[in-house]
Structures are given as structure tokens and as C-alpha cells.
Amino acid sequence: MKNIKAFAPATIANFNVGYDVLGLSLNNIGDEVELTFNDTNENKIIQIINGDNLPYEIDENCCSVVIRKIQEAQHDFRGVDIVLNKGFAAGSGLGSSSASSAAAAYGYNKLIGSPYSNKELVAFAAEGEKIACGSAHVDNVAPAILGGIILSKGNKPSDIIELPIIDNLYAVTLYPNISVNTSDSRNILKTDVPLADFSKQVSFMGTFVASLYEKDINLFSDSLQDIVIEPIRSLLIPKFKEMKTIALKNSALSFGISGSGPSVFAIAEGLENANKIELALNSIYDNVDISIQTYINALSKESGARILN
Ligand code: HSE
């Protein structure tokens, strides 16, 4: 095989209850990476489609950095030409660099005969995250590779847990086209958490995981709350409170910030409710001078990285 094209999805990191350790993949939004052996020992970024500000330097682009890490681990330095096609905005809070990193790791692994399992690829893809946003947490790249809801306490395969999914749930995401830098959005967070909040937030995480195994939609809805990060980060997102109120009024099971923002998400039971929530969220931005984009995705375990050709 000389050429391969891989896709990896956008993701909702944190998912309200798991700051830096939990993430959900969004099946139908994502990035494509095409790799072609170029008969040299050098990787080359040939084209970046829809990613005007992304670097072509191979030490700075997350795709080439991930591929290089795999080449070093394999002692196989056959170079590839890389074409990256971005399917959604960088800086959206929907795991933009992760989708590229995950697609590069997944595609390159397949191109060289799949020496690594999907869980093993997470650590390689995390190197792309490190280059793109300075921190190698895997709450975006793990679900971008594996699909579904992933709990990851580290980047070793044994740290990565694929959680069950309740049927007939949809994520409604809204991206307001404003810039929120991930490192700024991390730096504004408090580093101390009051003990009472810590205790409550731990109970939310525990009951959330239990709700998935029990397939208990009420417990799922009650537990998907963030009392630590959201009160601070939501200040950076115009109309956050109004969006949350209208989403919950329109039967959203939960509402929160996707990753470090500015995107937000609601979880709906059934497509009809998802459509209603999408309309309601759109109405909040009707008179705001910020363009938005909304997406609806079914929650599914079959939503991870995949080969397109
Ligand atoms: N867990 C990360 C954060 C996701 O909330 O900052 C963004 O990369």
C-alpha cells in the first residue's frame, strides 16, 4: 500500500464531569489526513485545506509530529507526503488538533501494516496535542481514535477505558465563531477547589459512570454537571447562561462547555428533541453579531477514526 486516507472525528472533551480525563467523539464532523509514501526519508506537508493558520513546518504541525514519533518507535523512516483537510474550525473547543493528530496516527499505523492497537496509538496522537496546545492530555485524542465515551487517566493502553453508551442519545453542539485560546482558558482556572465542591464533583463523576452501566437516563441527566470549571469558563462564552436555560427548558438532559470552549453542547434523548434544542440555541444568537455553527451527532461507539479509501 502506498497511499491512505484517514478520518478522525471532533470530540467533546471534559464532558462536564471529567476535566482532562473524559471525552466523547462526534461521528460526522472531523478531519481527513491523506498520506502517500514519497520515496524519500522526509515527511512533507503538501497541503492544508481549510486551515489557513496551521503550520507547514514538520516540527510544528501536529500530523507530521505524530508520524515522526511512530517512525522513531518503529525505526522506519520512509517519508510521507501529508495532505490535511480540516472539517471544522481550529480553536473551536471541539478537539481540532486532536482530530488531525488522531487521523494522522490512525492512518499512518494502517499504512505501515498496523503494528499498534488503537489504544497504543493514543500516546502517539497525544504528542500532536502537546505541539498544538502545550499539554499532552488525551481526553480529545482517545475518543477521536477509539470512538464513543472514553475515560482516560493516562495515555497507556491500560489507562484507557471505553465506557458504555445509552441508546438514542444525541449531542447538539454550537460553535460561536469567537476565539478562545486553550492555554488562556486553562490559565484562568482556579488551582484550588473547596473541599465541598470537590466532594460534590466526585459524586457527579461516579454517578455519571454508574448511569452508563445502569443505562439510567435520569441518573445520567442528574449527574452530568460541572460546578468547578463551568462557572469560570462560561464567562468567556457570550450568552452561555441563556443557552443553558433554553436548552434545559427544551428537554436537554445536560448542557455544558465542550473542551476549553467556546463551543457548547447539549445532550438530547431522541432526534426530535435534538432538533428542538438546536432551533432553540440558534434563536439565542439571532440578534448577536457572531456567526455560529451547530451540529447534531448521535452518540455511538462506532464513531472513532476510520479509513476512507
Ligand atoms: N481538557 C482540556 C481542557 C481540553 O479543558 O482544557 C482542551 O484541550
Short mmCIF file of C-alpha atoms and ligand atoms in Angstrom, two decimals:
data_model
loop_
_atom_site.label_atom_id
_atom_site.label_comp_id
_atom_site.label_asym_id
_atom_site.label_seq_id
_atom_site.Cartn_x
_atom_site.Cartn_y
_atom_site.Cartn_z
CA MET A 1 0.00 0.00 0.00
CA LYS A 2 1.39 3.42 -0.96
CA ASN A 3 -1.45 5.77 -0.09
CA ILE A 4 -4.13 6.01 2.57
CA LYS A 5 -6.79 8.49 3.65
CA ALA A 6 -7.97 8.52 7.27
CA PHE A 7 -10.71 10.41 9.11
CA ALA A 8 -10.91 11.22 12.82
CA PRO A 9 -13.83 12.97 14.49
CA ALA A 10 -14.27 16.11 16.52
CA THR A 11 -14.69 15.47 20.24
CA ILE A 12 -16.25 16.96 23.35
CA ALA A 13 -13.53 16.86 25.99
CA ASN A 14 -14.29 17.00 29.73
CA PHE A 15 -17.97 16.20 29.13
CA ASN A 16 -18.84 18.25 32.24
CA VAL A 17 -17.73 15.70 34.83
CA GLY A 18 -14.22 14.68 33.71
CA TYR A 19 -11.88 17.62 33.31
CA ASP A 20 -8.90 16.35 31.26
CA VAL A 21 -9.96 12.69 31.63
CA LEU A 22 -13.26 12.23 29.78
CA GLY A 23 -14.30 12.76 26.17
CA LEU A 24 -16.98 11.92 23.62
CA SER A 25 -16.47 11.52 19.87
CA LEU A 26 -18.75 13.23 17.36
CA ASN A 27 -19.30 10.87 14.47
CA ASN A 28 -19.84 13.12 11.49
CA ILE A 29 -17.60 16.17 11.95
CA GLY A 30 -13.85 15.72 11.66
CA ASP A 31 -10.57 15.97 9.78
CA GLU A 32 -9.13 13.93 6.93
CA VAL A 33 -5.45 13.15 6.54
CA GLU A 34 -4.09 11.67 3.30
CA LEU A 35 -0.67 10.02 3.44
CA THR A 36 1.42 8.89 0.47
CA PHE A 37 4.88 7.30 0.67
CA ASN A 38 7.16 9.72 -1.20
CA ASP A 39 10.26 7.53 -1.73
CA THR A 40 12.44 9.83 0.41
CA ASN A 41 13.30 9.79 4.10
CA GLU A 42 11.45 13.01 4.77
CA ASN A 43 7.90 13.83 5.69
CA LYS A 44 6.36 16.78 3.92
CA ILE A 45 3.16 18.75 4.49
CA ILE A 46 1.91 19.19 0.91
CA GLN A 47 -1.40 20.94 1.54
CA ILE A 48 -3.62 22.10 4.38
CA ILE A 49 -7.21 22.63 3.25
CA ASN A 50 -9.40 24.95 5.41
CA GLY A 51 -6.63 25.58 7.91
CA ASP A 52 -5.10 28.89 6.92
CA ASN A 53 -3.10 29.49 10.08
CA LEU A 54 -1.79 25.98 10.59
CA PRO A 55 1.95 25.37 10.20
CA TYR A 56 3.62 23.60 7.27
CA GLU A 57 6.87 23.10 9.25
CA ILE A 58 7.18 19.39 10.04
CA ASP A 59 8.35 20.05 13.61
CA GLU A 60 5.32 22.25 14.28
CA ASN A 61 2.46 20.53 12.52
CA CYS A 62 0.68 18.02 14.76
CA CYS A 63 0.23 15.45 11.94
CA SER A 64 3.91 15.30 10.99
CA VAL A 65 4.98 15.31 14.65
CA VAL A 66 2.76 12.30 15.39
CA ILE A 67 4.00 10.43 12.30
CA ARG A 68 7.62 11.15 13.21
CA LYS A 69 7.07 9.71 16.71
CA ILE A 70 5.73 6.49 15.20
CA GLN A 71 8.64 6.35 12.74
CA GLU A 72 11.13 6.74 15.60
CA ALA A 73 9.44 4.00 17.62
CA GLN A 74 9.46 1.71 14.57
CA HIS A 75 12.95 2.71 13.34
CA ASP A 76 11.29 3.07 9.93
CA PHE A 77 11.91 6.46 8.34
CA ARG A 78 10.20 6.12 4.97
CA GLY A 79 8.83 9.61 4.33
CA VAL A 80 5.25 10.51 3.55
CA ASP A 81 3.53 13.40 1.79
CA ILE A 82 0.75 14.70 4.02
CA VAL A 83 -2.46 16.42 2.94
CA LEU A 84 -4.63 17.66 5.81
CA ASN A 85 -8.26 18.57 5.16
CA LYS A 86 -9.81 20.34 8.18
CA GLY A 87 -13.51 19.65 8.63
CA PHE A 88 -14.17 22.20 11.38
CA ALA A 89 -12.63 25.30 12.89
CA ALA A 90 -9.37 25.29 14.84
CA GLY A 91 -9.83 26.86 18.28
CA SER A 92 -13.48 25.78 18.44
CA GLY A 93 -13.17 23.64 21.56
CA LEU A 94 -14.19 20.60 19.54
CA GLY A 95 -10.76 18.99 19.53
CA SER A 96 -9.39 20.37 16.28
CA SER A 97 -5.72 19.47 16.74
CA SER A 98 -6.79 16.11 18.19
CA ALA A 99 -8.83 15.19 15.14
CA SER A 100 -5.79 15.89 12.93
CA SER A 101 -3.40 14.08 15.28
CA ALA A 102 -5.71 11.09 15.64
CA ALA A 103 -6.29 10.83 11.88
CA ALA A 104 -2.52 11.01 11.27
CA ALA A 105 -1.76 8.33 13.88
CA TYR A 106 -4.56 6.06 12.72
CA GLY A 107 -3.80 6.45 9.01
CA TYR A 108 -0.02 6.07 9.33
CA ASN A 109 -0.39 2.98 11.53
CA LYS A 110 -2.59 1.35 8.88
CA LEU A 111 -0.18 2.41 6.09
CA ILE A 112 2.70 0.55 7.75
CA GLY A 113 0.68 -2.60 8.49
CA SER A 114 -0.95 -1.80 11.88
CA PRO A 115 1.88 -2.53 14.34
CA TYR A 116 -0.09 -0.71 17.06
CA SER A 117 -3.51 -1.24 18.61
CA ASN A 118 -5.90 1.71 18.75
CA LYS A 119 -5.21 2.16 22.47
CA GLU A 120 -1.46 2.19 21.79
CA LEU A 121 -1.96 4.93 19.20
CA VAL A 122 -3.34 7.31 21.83
CA ALA A 123 0.10 8.10 23.26
CA PHE A 124 1.43 8.93 19.77
CA ALA A 125 -1.54 11.16 18.97
CA ALA A 126 -1.03 12.92 22.31
CA GLU A 127 2.34 14.14 21.00
CA GLY A 128 0.41 16.14 18.40
CA GLU A 129 -1.69 17.69 21.19
CA LYS A 130 1.48 18.66 23.02
CA ILE A 131 2.78 20.52 19.96
CA ALA A 132 -0.54 22.17 19.19
CA CYS A 133 -1.61 23.29 22.66
CA GLY A 134 1.28 22.64 25.02
CA SER A 135 -0.35 19.88 27.02
CA ALA A 136 -0.48 16.14 26.22
CA HIS A 137 -3.80 15.30 27.91
CA VAL A 138 -5.68 12.64 25.97
CA ASP A 139 -9.34 13.48 26.63
CA ASN A 140 -9.76 14.51 22.98
CA VAL A 141 -7.38 12.14 21.17
CA ALA A 142 -8.55 8.98 22.95
CA PRO A 143 -12.20 9.28 21.84
CA ALA A 144 -11.07 10.63 18.44
CA ILE A 145 -9.27 7.33 17.85
CA LEU A 146 -11.46 4.86 19.72
CA GLY A 147 -14.94 6.42 19.35
CA GLY A 148 -17.64 6.69 22.00
CA ILE A 149 -17.16 7.94 25.56
CA ILE A 150 -13.64 7.36 26.82
CA LEU A 151 -12.30 7.75 30.35
CA SER A 152 -8.53 8.05 30.35
CA LYS A 153 -6.48 8.52 33.49
CA GLY A 154 -3.26 8.47 31.44
CA ASN A 155 -2.01 7.58 27.98
CA LYS A 156 -1.02 3.93 28.50
CA PRO A 157 -3.45 1.38 26.97
CA SER A 158 -4.34 0.16 30.47
CA ASP A 159 -5.32 3.72 31.46
CA ILE A 160 -7.93 3.98 28.73
CA ILE A 161 -11.46 2.80 29.45
CA GLU A 162 -14.22 2.56 26.84
CA LEU A 163 -17.47 3.36 28.68
CA PRO A 164 -20.87 2.06 27.58
CA ILE A 165 -23.29 4.36 25.76
CA ILE A 166 -27.03 4.70 26.35
CA ASP A 167 -29.10 4.28 23.16
CA ASN A 168 -30.91 7.08 21.37
CA LEU A 169 -28.84 9.99 22.73
CA TYR A 170 -27.71 12.92 20.58
CA ALA A 171 -25.16 15.66 21.14
CA VAL A 172 -26.18 19.11 19.89
CA THR A 173 -23.11 21.30 19.61
CA LEU A 174 -22.97 25.03 18.94
CA TYR A 175 -19.78 26.77 17.90
CA PRO A 176 -19.82 30.56 18.24
CA ASN A 177 -17.15 31.95 15.96
CA ILE A 178 -15.04 33.70 18.60
CA SER A 179 -11.51 32.89 19.55
CA VAL A 180 -10.79 31.22 22.90
CA ASN A 181 -7.20 30.11 23.24
CA THR A 182 -6.84 26.74 25.06
CA SER A 183 -3.91 27.81 27.20
CA ASP A 184 -5.68 31.07 28.22
CA SER A 185 -8.78 29.05 29.02
CA ARG A 186 -6.67 26.75 31.21
CA ASN A 187 -4.76 29.57 32.87
CA ILE A 188 -7.90 31.32 34.13
CA LEU A 189 -8.98 28.28 36.15
CA LYS A 190 -8.53 28.26 39.91
CA THR A 191 -5.97 25.76 41.09
CA ASP A 192 -7.65 25.25 44.49
CA VAL A 193 -11.09 23.68 44.78
CA PRO A 194 -13.10 23.94 48.02
CA LEU A 195 -13.45 20.53 49.66
CA ALA A 196 -17.26 20.60 49.47
CA ASP A 197 -17.14 21.26 45.69
CA PHE A 198 -14.53 18.54 45.24
CA SER A 199 -16.74 16.05 47.05
CA LYS A 200 -19.81 17.01 45.02
CA GLN A 201 -17.94 16.91 41.72
CA VAL A 202 -16.51 13.46 42.52
CA SER A 203 -20.05 12.23 43.23
CA PHE A 204 -21.16 13.58 39.83
CA MET A 205 -18.38 11.69 38.04
CA GLY A 206 -19.09 8.47 39.93
CA THR A 207 -22.82 8.58 39.36
CA PHE A 208 -22.31 9.50 35.70
CA VAL A 209 -20.22 6.37 35.11
CA ALA A 210 -22.79 4.30 37.05
CA SER A 211 -25.60 5.77 34.92
CA LEU A 212 -23.93 4.47 31.75
CA TYR A 213 -23.57 0.93 33.09
CA GLU A 214 -27.09 1.02 34.57
CA LYS A 215 -28.49 2.65 31.40
CA ASP A 216 -30.31 5.04 33.73
CA ILE A 217 -31.24 8.19 31.85
CA ASN A 218 -32.38 10.13 34.94
CA LEU A 219 -29.14 9.43 36.75
CA PHE A 220 -27.24 10.35 33.56
CA SER A 221 -29.04 13.69 33.41
CA ASP A 222 -28.70 14.44 37.16
CA SER A 223 -25.01 13.65 37.21
CA LEU A 224 -23.75 15.48 34.12
CA GLN A 225 -22.92 18.69 35.97
CA ASP A 226 -19.79 20.79 36.29
CA ILE A 227 -19.62 23.02 39.35
CA VAL A 228 -15.86 23.62 39.19
CA ILE A 229 -14.82 24.62 35.66
CA GLU A 230 -18.04 25.90 34.07
CA PRO A 231 -18.62 28.87 36.41
CA ILE A 232 -15.27 30.33 35.30
CA ARG A 233 -15.01 29.36 31.64
CA SER A 234 -18.63 30.20 30.87
CA LEU A 235 -17.75 33.87 31.39
CA LEU A 236 -15.78 33.70 28.11
CA ILE A 237 -18.77 32.44 26.11
CA PRO A 238 -21.37 35.02 25.02
CA LYS A 239 -24.95 34.10 26.03
CA PHE A 240 -23.85 30.95 27.88
CA LYS A 241 -26.49 31.29 30.62
CA GLU A 242 -29.27 32.00 28.12
CA MET A 243 -28.24 28.99 26.03
CA LYS A 244 -28.14 26.72 29.05
CA THR A 245 -31.57 27.87 30.25
CA ILE A 246 -33.24 27.45 26.88
CA ALA A 247 -31.60 24.07 26.21
CA LEU A 248 -32.75 22.68 29.57
CA LYS A 249 -36.23 24.15 29.01
CA ASN A 250 -36.32 22.25 25.71
CA SER A 251 -35.67 18.96 27.49
CA ALA A 252 -31.88 18.80 27.20
CA LEU A 253 -30.55 16.17 29.61
CA SER A 254 -27.46 18.23 30.15
CA PHE A 255 -25.68 21.35 28.89
CA GLY A 256 -22.06 22.38 29.14
CA ILE A 257 -18.84 23.61 27.60
CA SER A 258 -17.05 21.50 25.02
CA GLY A 259 -13.39 21.20 25.98
CA SER A 260 -11.93 24.62 26.68
CA GLY A 261 -14.72 26.37 24.71
CA PRO A 262 -16.10 28.40 23.05
CA SER A 263 -18.29 25.56 21.74
CA VAL A 264 -21.10 24.34 23.97
CA PHE A 265 -23.10 21.13 23.89
CA ALA A 266 -26.45 19.76 24.96
CA ILE A 267 -27.39 16.10 25.23
CA ALA A 268 -30.84 15.13 23.97
CA GLU A 269 -32.86 11.95 24.14
CA GLY A 270 -34.12 11.28 20.61
CA LEU A 271 -33.57 13.16 17.36
CA GLU A 272 -36.78 15.17 17.73
CA ASN A 273 -35.57 16.70 20.99
CA ALA A 274 -32.14 17.30 19.47
CA ASN A 275 -33.72 19.24 16.59
CA LYS A 276 -35.81 21.29 19.05
CA ILE A 277 -32.75 22.16 21.12
CA GLU A 278 -30.76 23.11 18.02
CA LEU A 279 -33.52 25.55 16.98
CA ALA A 280 -33.75 26.99 20.49
CA LEU A 281 -29.98 27.52 20.71
CA ASN A 282 -29.95 29.18 17.29
CA SER A 283 -32.64 31.62 18.47
CA ILE A 284 -30.38 32.90 21.26
CA TYR A 285 -27.83 34.08 18.70
CA ASP A 286 -30.41 35.60 16.32
CA ASN A 287 -29.61 39.15 17.42
CA VAL A 288 -25.93 38.66 18.22
CA ASP A 289 -23.27 39.74 15.79
CA ILE A 290 -21.36 36.47 16.00
CA SER A 291 -21.69 33.75 13.39
CA ILE A 292 -22.45 30.28 14.72
CA GLN A 293 -22.46 26.73 13.53
CA THR A 294 -24.50 23.90 15.01
CA TYR A 295 -24.16 20.15 14.62
CA ILE A 296 -26.19 17.14 15.72
CA ASN A 297 -24.45 13.80 16.27
CA ALA A 298 -25.80 10.51 17.56
CA LEU A 299 -23.76 9.16 20.48
CA SER A 300 -22.20 5.96 19.23
CA LYS A 301 -19.28 3.68 19.96
CA GLU A 302 -18.71 3.33 16.19
CA SER A 303 -17.67 6.96 15.79
CA GLY A 304 -13.88 6.77 16.07
CA ALA A 305 -11.10 7.13 13.50
CA ARG A 306 -11.56 5.25 10.24
CA ILE A 307 -10.00 4.67 6.82
CA LEU A 308 -11.74 6.35 3.90
CA ASN A 309 -10.18 4.63 0.86
N1 HSE B 1 -9.39 19.10 28.84
C1 HSE B 1 -8.91 20.20 28.08
C2 HSE B 1 -9.31 21.49 28.74
C3 HSE B 1 -9.49 20.13 26.69
O1 HSE B 1 -10.44 21.56 29.24
O2 HSE B 1 -8.52 22.43 28.78
C4 HSE B 1 -8.94 21.15 25.75
O3 HSE B 1 -7.80 20.71 25.11
#
